[in-house]
Amino acid sequence: MLQITPALEAARAEAAETPLDDIDVSRSERFQQNAHWPFFDRLRKEAPVHYCKDSEFGPYWSVTKWQDIMEVETNPQVFSSWPTIFLGDPPEDFRLGSFIATDEPTHSKWRKPVMPGVGGERIAQIEGVIRERVGKILDGLPRNEEFNWVEHVSIELTTQMLATLFDFPFEDRHLLTYWSDITTATPAVGAGIMPDNQRRAIMMECGEYFAKLWMERVGQTDRYDFMSLMANHPDMQELIEDPKKLLGNILLLIVGGNDTTRNSISGGLLALNEYPDEYAKLRQDPGVIKSMVSEIIRWQTPLAHMRRTATQDYELGGQTIKAGDKVIMWYISANRDDDKFADPYTFDITRADSRRHMAFGFGIHRCMGNHVAEMQLKILWEEMMERFDTVEVVGDPVRGRSNFVMGFTDLPVRIPG
């Protein structure tokens, strides 16, 4: 069950008292307080396809049940990814092209060339490197003193992994996390943290850095890092000619490689501390780690939603969605749908059907790096169980403010011994 907090108690009362037509699940402060759940519970029960007529982001439809989201995901002709996957609209003068925010045929043209960078052969090549790096990170952690798990483990591991996938200069790897955070700290998801002109300038600096890497990799056709794959594929040459298209695709790969794993690393440790019987089950049988990884991803759902835009009128769940309407697929709600998961608010590391979670999306836009994310989590927990009997959460987590990234900025922990 959920950990009861004053914010959650207040949200339960507000969700029950608010007229159904007035419910707006997009408010980012609720996600920051982990108090969004009662509103999604009510929508799944009373209005699985719900129209919010007024919000910070304008009117939008919420799709909250697993099966309805699957219908949207598998119908890209009706539900377009253009112009954005965020709830808010992008500025007209700063629209970045990326394969996740485009439809066919452009989507496949830009996605397929980089897929070998996270394919089975590539994963096999780097698995040993990742295990070695995980070991070094864990062996360097302090004992018997409080430290921030997010900073020392979650961020460090995913940043090193990103540097490997891009073959990015290792000494500059901190820039990858920085650019990822800037990308998703946008008013389009209720997370603006700096003036827009400053944010744009930082993102363009990222594009310039990668444009230089691109030029260095031209002709290096025997390499499988993202930059070499992009720089040497004929379908990708239009990107180097258009800074916004290049930047959009680079930022997509950075964010995709960062947020899912980083926040699942933090969310998984928090969940095991909140459910000590599950932690004891893990200690008794580390063989459950593979199953546990899927349950952690379901439980955390690192990206709360994806947006589509209707290209035509369409009936979904008894509601008529009009052409041009925003349609928000709330993955975070689908992963608590009791029509799909028994006792969805129970964290169960041996859950038999946890791999049916919706955290990676589905259809043509399913997360292409899902196996890399799972590999990192699996290796991390295998190496942790070799070293530590327990890692104790010793204070309240601090979550980021966003209706898109379900992330943490601070998770205070202590390793006994």
XYZ file of C-alpha atoms in Angstrom:
417
model
C 0.000 0.000 0.000
C 0.994 3.628 -0.416
C 2.895 5.318 2.362
C 0.384 7.706 3.910
C 1.553 11.310 4.148
C -0.323 14.539 4.977
C -0.114 15.503 1.294
C -1.651 12.202 0.240
C -4.425 12.484 2.848
C -5.253 15.972 1.583
C -5.209 14.748 -2.015
C -7.634 11.952 -1.197
C -10.098 14.441 0.222
C -9.648 16.825 -2.705
C -10.014 14.054 -5.292
C -13.252 12.875 -3.681
C -14.749 16.368 -3.397
C -13.772 17.835 -6.783
C -16.494 17.649 -9.457
C -15.444 15.101 -12.057
C -15.449 17.643 -14.880
C -13.049 19.868 -12.917
C -10.360 17.280 -12.213
C -6.965 18.254 -13.635
C -4.314 15.553 -13.158
C -1.554 17.588 -14.809
C -0.593 19.675 -11.770
C 3.097 19.040 -11.239
C 3.141 19.886 -7.541
C 1.018 16.821 -6.822
C 3.590 14.560 -8.484
C 6.343 16.229 -6.476
C 4.408 15.404 -3.288
C 3.617 11.854 -4.489
C -0.027 12.823 -4.024
C -1.339 12.327 -7.563
C -2.602 8.779 -7.043
C -6.161 9.469 -5.747
C -7.020 11.548 -8.811
C -5.974 8.782 -11.200
C -7.800 6.196 -9.066
C -10.999 8.185 -9.482
C -10.577 8.685 -13.217
C -9.914 4.987 -13.837
C -13.090 4.169 -11.939
C -15.441 6.895 -13.152
C -14.009 8.397 -16.354
C -11.204 6.327 -17.912
C -11.192 8.671 -20.912
C -11.583 12.085 -19.311
C -11.700 15.585 -20.751
C -10.079 18.395 -18.803
C -11.393 21.625 -20.254
C -9.043 23.979 -18.451
C -5.472 23.553 -17.260
C -2.102 25.278 -17.286
C -1.531 23.497 -20.610
C -4.949 24.076 -22.133
C -7.637 21.404 -22.614
C -6.613 17.770 -22.925
C -7.889 14.196 -22.718
C -6.570 11.810 -20.070
C -6.412 8.110 -20.925
C -5.832 6.265 -17.665
C -6.500 2.540 -18.150
C -4.045 0.031 -19.590
C -6.266 -1.281 -22.370
C -7.331 2.163 -23.600
C -3.715 3.323 -23.666
C -2.833 0.235 -25.694
C -5.509 1.232 -28.222
C -3.968 4.677 -28.584
C -0.397 3.350 -28.755
C -1.215 0.906 -31.550
C -3.056 3.438 -33.713
C -0.403 5.993 -34.738
C -2.351 6.930 -37.862
C -5.051 8.494 -35.674
C -2.909 9.488 -32.686
C 0.101 11.416 -33.934
C 3.335 12.020 -32.020
C 3.787 15.383 -33.708
C 4.469 18.034 -32.478
C 5.524 16.830 -29.013
C 5.343 14.096 -26.385
C 4.935 16.692 -23.600
C 1.594 17.928 -22.332
C 2.420 21.540 -23.155
C 2.966 22.765 -26.697
C 6.497 23.609 -27.875
C 7.288 27.216 -28.846
C 6.636 27.803 -32.532
C 10.146 29.182 -33.004
C 11.972 26.366 -31.202
C 10.511 23.059 -32.327
C 13.111 20.330 -32.252
C 12.763 17.340 -34.522
C 13.195 13.900 -32.957
C 12.042 10.445 -33.927
C 9.856 10.068 -30.827
C 7.924 13.194 -31.819
C 7.457 12.284 -35.472
C 5.305 9.830 -37.391
C 6.128 7.404 -40.169
C 8.076 7.382 -42.385
C 10.390 9.891 -40.659
C 10.162 8.085 -37.337
C 11.687 4.841 -38.629
C 14.140 6.657 -40.886
C 15.725 8.343 -37.850
C 15.223 5.577 -35.290
C 16.519 2.520 -37.145
C 20.070 3.785 -37.756
C 20.762 4.185 -34.021
C 19.112 0.974 -32.832
C 22.297 -1.136 -33.177
C 23.732 1.087 -30.458
C 21.453 -0.658 -27.948
C 21.047 -3.992 -29.755
C 21.856 -7.402 -28.346
C 25.400 -7.503 -29.748
C 26.216 -4.079 -28.351
C 24.769 -4.943 -24.934
C 26.902 -8.078 -24.813
C 29.981 -5.992 -25.626
C 29.461 -3.472 -22.844
C 27.974 -5.671 -20.111
C 31.363 -6.422 -18.608
C 32.328 -2.752 -18.671
C 29.143 -1.781 -16.877
C 29.615 -4.471 -14.227
C 33.159 -3.275 -13.580
C 32.012 0.336 -13.267
C 29.133 -0.602 -10.965
C 31.597 -2.411 -8.721
C 33.867 0.621 -8.540
C 30.945 2.930 -7.731
C 29.668 0.654 -4.951
C 33.113 0.011 -3.498
C 33.695 3.737 -3.252
C 30.588 4.456 -1.189
C 31.000 5.528 2.445
C 29.984 3.263 5.322
C 28.119 4.248 8.461
C 27.440 7.784 7.251
C 24.596 9.454 5.421
C 24.952 10.289 1.725
C 22.726 11.059 -1.253
C 22.054 7.867 -3.228
C 20.815 9.877 -6.212
C 24.066 11.757 -6.591
C 26.542 9.012 -5.769
C 24.888 6.025 -7.460
C 21.849 6.765 -9.634
C 23.331 9.711 -11.495
C 26.896 8.395 -11.636
C 25.949 5.000 -13.049
C 23.575 6.310 -15.715
C 25.981 9.075 -16.713
C 28.774 6.562 -17.231
C 26.406 4.393 -19.262
C 25.402 7.335 -21.454
C 29.042 8.200 -22.037
C 29.597 4.623 -23.189
C 26.603 4.599 -25.545
C 27.731 7.842 -27.198
C 31.449 7.140 -26.802
C 31.392 10.571 -25.203
C 34.546 12.111 -23.686
C 34.522 10.532 -20.236
C 35.939 13.579 -18.492
C 32.951 15.640 -19.712
C 30.289 13.057 -18.857
C 28.664 15.305 -16.243
C 27.423 17.430 -19.141
C 25.125 14.600 -20.237
C 23.191 14.662 -16.971
C 23.118 18.452 -17.034
C 21.710 18.586 -20.557
C 19.169 15.898 -19.754
C 17.900 17.820 -16.747
C 17.716 21.070 -18.726
C 15.751 19.345 -21.493
C 13.023 18.066 -19.181
C 12.970 21.129 -16.923
C 10.496 22.752 -19.263
C 7.275 24.668 -18.577
C 5.633 22.166 -20.958
C 5.580 19.666 -18.061
C 5.209 22.136 -15.192
C 8.919 22.101 -14.404
C 10.359 25.414 -15.603
C 13.423 26.296 -13.541
C 15.098 29.022 -15.592
C 14.290 31.700 -18.175
C 13.468 30.185 -21.540
C 16.191 32.073 -23.414
C 18.827 30.740 -21.017
C 17.491 27.187 -21.376
C 17.566 27.429 -25.168
C 21.140 28.717 -25.151
C 22.285 25.764 -23.044
C 20.524 23.303 -25.328
C 22.115 24.848 -28.413
C 25.539 24.521 -26.740
C 24.749 20.818 -26.421
C 23.981 20.678 -30.141
C 27.248 22.381 -31.025
C 29.233 19.926 -28.878
C 27.630 16.932 -30.590
C 28.007 18.444 -34.057
C 31.772 18.421 -33.457
C 31.636 14.782 -32.327
C 29.636 13.963 -35.442
C 32.325 15.365 -37.707
C 35.023 13.436 -35.823
C 33.137 10.147 -36.351
C 32.545 10.520 -40.098
C 34.138 7.557 -41.855
C 34.378 5.420 -38.700
C 31.959 2.774 -39.917
C 33.217 -0.032 -37.669
C 31.954 1.586 -34.447
C 28.577 1.131 -32.772
C 28.287 4.182 -30.567
C 25.321 6.454 -31.288
C 27.416 9.224 -32.831
C 29.261 6.928 -35.238
C 26.019 5.246 -36.279
C 24.394 8.604 -36.967
C 27.355 10.211 -38.700
C 27.773 7.320 -41.161
C 24.189 6.529 -42.146
C 22.778 8.150 -45.305
C 19.323 8.644 -43.772
C 20.794 10.771 -40.982
C 22.686 13.298 -43.097
C 19.808 15.768 -43.009
C 20.369 16.107 -39.257
C 23.837 17.605 -39.545
C 22.360 20.125 -41.989
C 19.605 21.187 -39.546
C 20.787 22.019 -35.996
C 17.287 21.668 -34.525
C 16.798 18.183 -35.945
C 20.223 17.098 -34.745
C 19.679 18.597 -31.309
C 16.215 17.051 -30.960
C 17.434 13.545 -31.695
C 20.523 13.886 -29.505
C 18.487 15.163 -26.564
C 15.997 12.329 -27.022
C 18.777 9.749 -26.750
C 20.271 11.507 -23.733
C 16.984 11.800 -21.852
C 15.933 8.273 -22.835
C 19.196 6.883 -21.507
C 19.077 8.926 -18.345
C 15.643 9.218 -16.782
C 14.309 5.675 -16.938
C 17.322 4.047 -15.310
C 18.379 6.856 -13.010
C 15.008 7.200 -11.331
C 14.308 3.471 -11.247
C 17.596 3.008 -9.367
C 16.425 5.482 -6.736
C 12.778 4.399 -6.738
C 13.670 0.731 -6.386
C 15.824 1.261 -3.308
C 13.127 3.438 -1.761
C 10.452 0.812 -2.433
C 12.509 -1.970 -0.841
C 12.953 0.166 2.255
C 9.261 0.987 2.387
C 8.408 -2.711 2.007
C 10.977 -4.472 4.224
C 9.377 -7.893 3.708
C 10.294 -7.611 0.026
C 13.850 -6.626 0.906
C 14.036 -9.698 3.154
C 12.712 -11.814 0.264
C 15.488 -10.455 -1.945
C 18.160 -11.236 0.650
C 16.829 -14.760 0.973
C 16.868 -15.355 -2.794
C 18.845 -12.943 -5.011
C 17.644 -15.046 -7.932
C 14.483 -12.937 -7.973
C 16.408 -9.886 -9.218
C 15.306 -10.302 -12.840
C 11.656 -10.312 -11.794
C 12.296 -7.490 -9.343
C 13.705 -5.234 -12.058
C 10.410 -5.306 -13.966
C 8.446 -4.676 -10.794
C 10.661 -1.710 -9.912
C 10.063 -0.190 -13.338
C 6.307 -0.779 -13.055
C 6.276 0.659 -9.547
C 8.319 3.739 -10.343
C 7.078 4.394 -13.917
C 9.897 6.888 -14.521
C 8.038 8.778 -17.267
C 4.467 9.494 -16.213
C 2.965 10.157 -19.614
C 3.310 10.487 -23.348
C 1.169 12.753 -25.461
C -0.472 12.167 -28.804
C -2.497 14.569 -30.953
C -5.617 13.307 -32.731
C -5.490 13.573 -36.505
C -9.208 12.869 -36.880
C -12.322 12.364 -34.821
C -12.195 9.072 -32.941
C -14.318 7.310 -30.337
C -12.383 5.933 -27.380
C -13.949 4.530 -24.251
C -17.332 5.941 -25.210
C -15.950 9.466 -25.656
C -15.520 11.345 -28.927
C -12.069 12.812 -29.313
C -11.933 15.564 -31.914
C -9.235 16.116 -34.526
C -6.536 18.338 -33.037
C -7.243 17.351 -29.418
C -4.391 16.540 -27.050
C -4.518 12.952 -25.807
C -2.368 12.108 -22.781
C -1.521 8.466 -22.124
C -0.886 8.291 -18.390
C 1.498 5.343 -18.049
C 1.713 5.974 -14.336
C -2.008 5.252 -14.067
C -1.952 2.220 -16.387
C 0.619 0.611 -14.090
C -1.861 0.857 -11.197
C -4.819 -0.483 -13.193
C -6.366 -3.311 -11.179
C -7.954 -4.711 -14.341
C -4.409 -5.508 -15.455
C -2.453 -6.005 -12.228
C -3.745 -7.752 -9.115
C -3.246 -5.563 -6.037
C -1.432 -2.899 -8.085
C -0.528 -0.865 -4.999
C 1.403 -3.821 -3.606
C 5.120 -3.807 -4.361
C 5.849 -7.478 -5.079
C 9.301 -8.367 -6.406
C 8.067 -11.812 -7.490
C 4.989 -10.498 -9.312
C 4.393 -12.886 -12.202
C 3.098 -10.313 -14.697
C 5.263 -7.305 -13.898
C 6.735 -7.292 -17.418
C 3.342 -6.230 -18.751
C 3.977 -2.779 -17.331
C 3.461 0.217 -19.595
C 6.536 2.191 -18.501
C 8.352 1.648 -21.810
C 5.338 2.454 -23.935
C 4.185 0.177 -26.727
C 3.996 -0.033 -30.498
C 6.343 1.796 -32.840
C 7.472 4.207 -30.135
C 8.306 1.597 -27.497
C 11.518 2.589 -25.717
C 14.352 1.225 -27.820
C 16.751 1.180 -24.855
C 14.578 -0.918 -22.580
C 17.036 -3.834 -22.522
C 19.923 -1.539 -21.593
C 17.872 -0.079 -18.739
C 16.976 -3.538 -17.465
C 20.587 -4.680 -17.759
C 21.844 -1.779 -15.659
C 19.305 -2.398 -12.925
C 19.984 -6.127 -12.922
C 23.760 -5.689 -12.684
C 23.443 -3.015 -10.008
C 21.326 -5.200 -7.740
C 23.454 -8.287 -8.330
C 26.561 -6.360 -7.323
C 24.799 -4.709 -4.392
C 23.657 -8.030 -2.966
C 27.241 -9.304 -3.206
C 28.418 -6.401 -1.053
C 25.672 -5.111 1.224
C 23.149 -6.819 3.452
C 21.089 -3.654 3.276
C 21.165 -0.029 2.205
C 19.004 1.971 4.600
C 16.958 4.988 3.555
C 17.386 7.352 6.509
C 15.302 10.364 5.486
C 12.493 11.528 3.274
C 13.108 11.466 -0.482
C 13.031 14.731 -2.393
C 11.210 14.479 -5.699
C 11.495 16.756 -8.698
C 8.596 18.922 -9.811
C 7.277 17.601 -13.113
C 4.234 15.836 -14.515
C 6.534 13.970 -16.922
C 9.701 12.767 -15.174
C 9.006 10.887 -11.954
C 12.402 11.639 -10.517
C 14.342 12.215 -7.331
C 16.890 14.860 -6.445
C 17.770 13.464 -3.020
C 17.491 10.081 -1.326
C 19.417 10.057 1.969
C 20.820 6.608 2.746
C 23.278 4.868 5.009
C 25.184 1.608 4.497
C 25.839 -0.173 7.793
C 29.167 -1.879 8.339
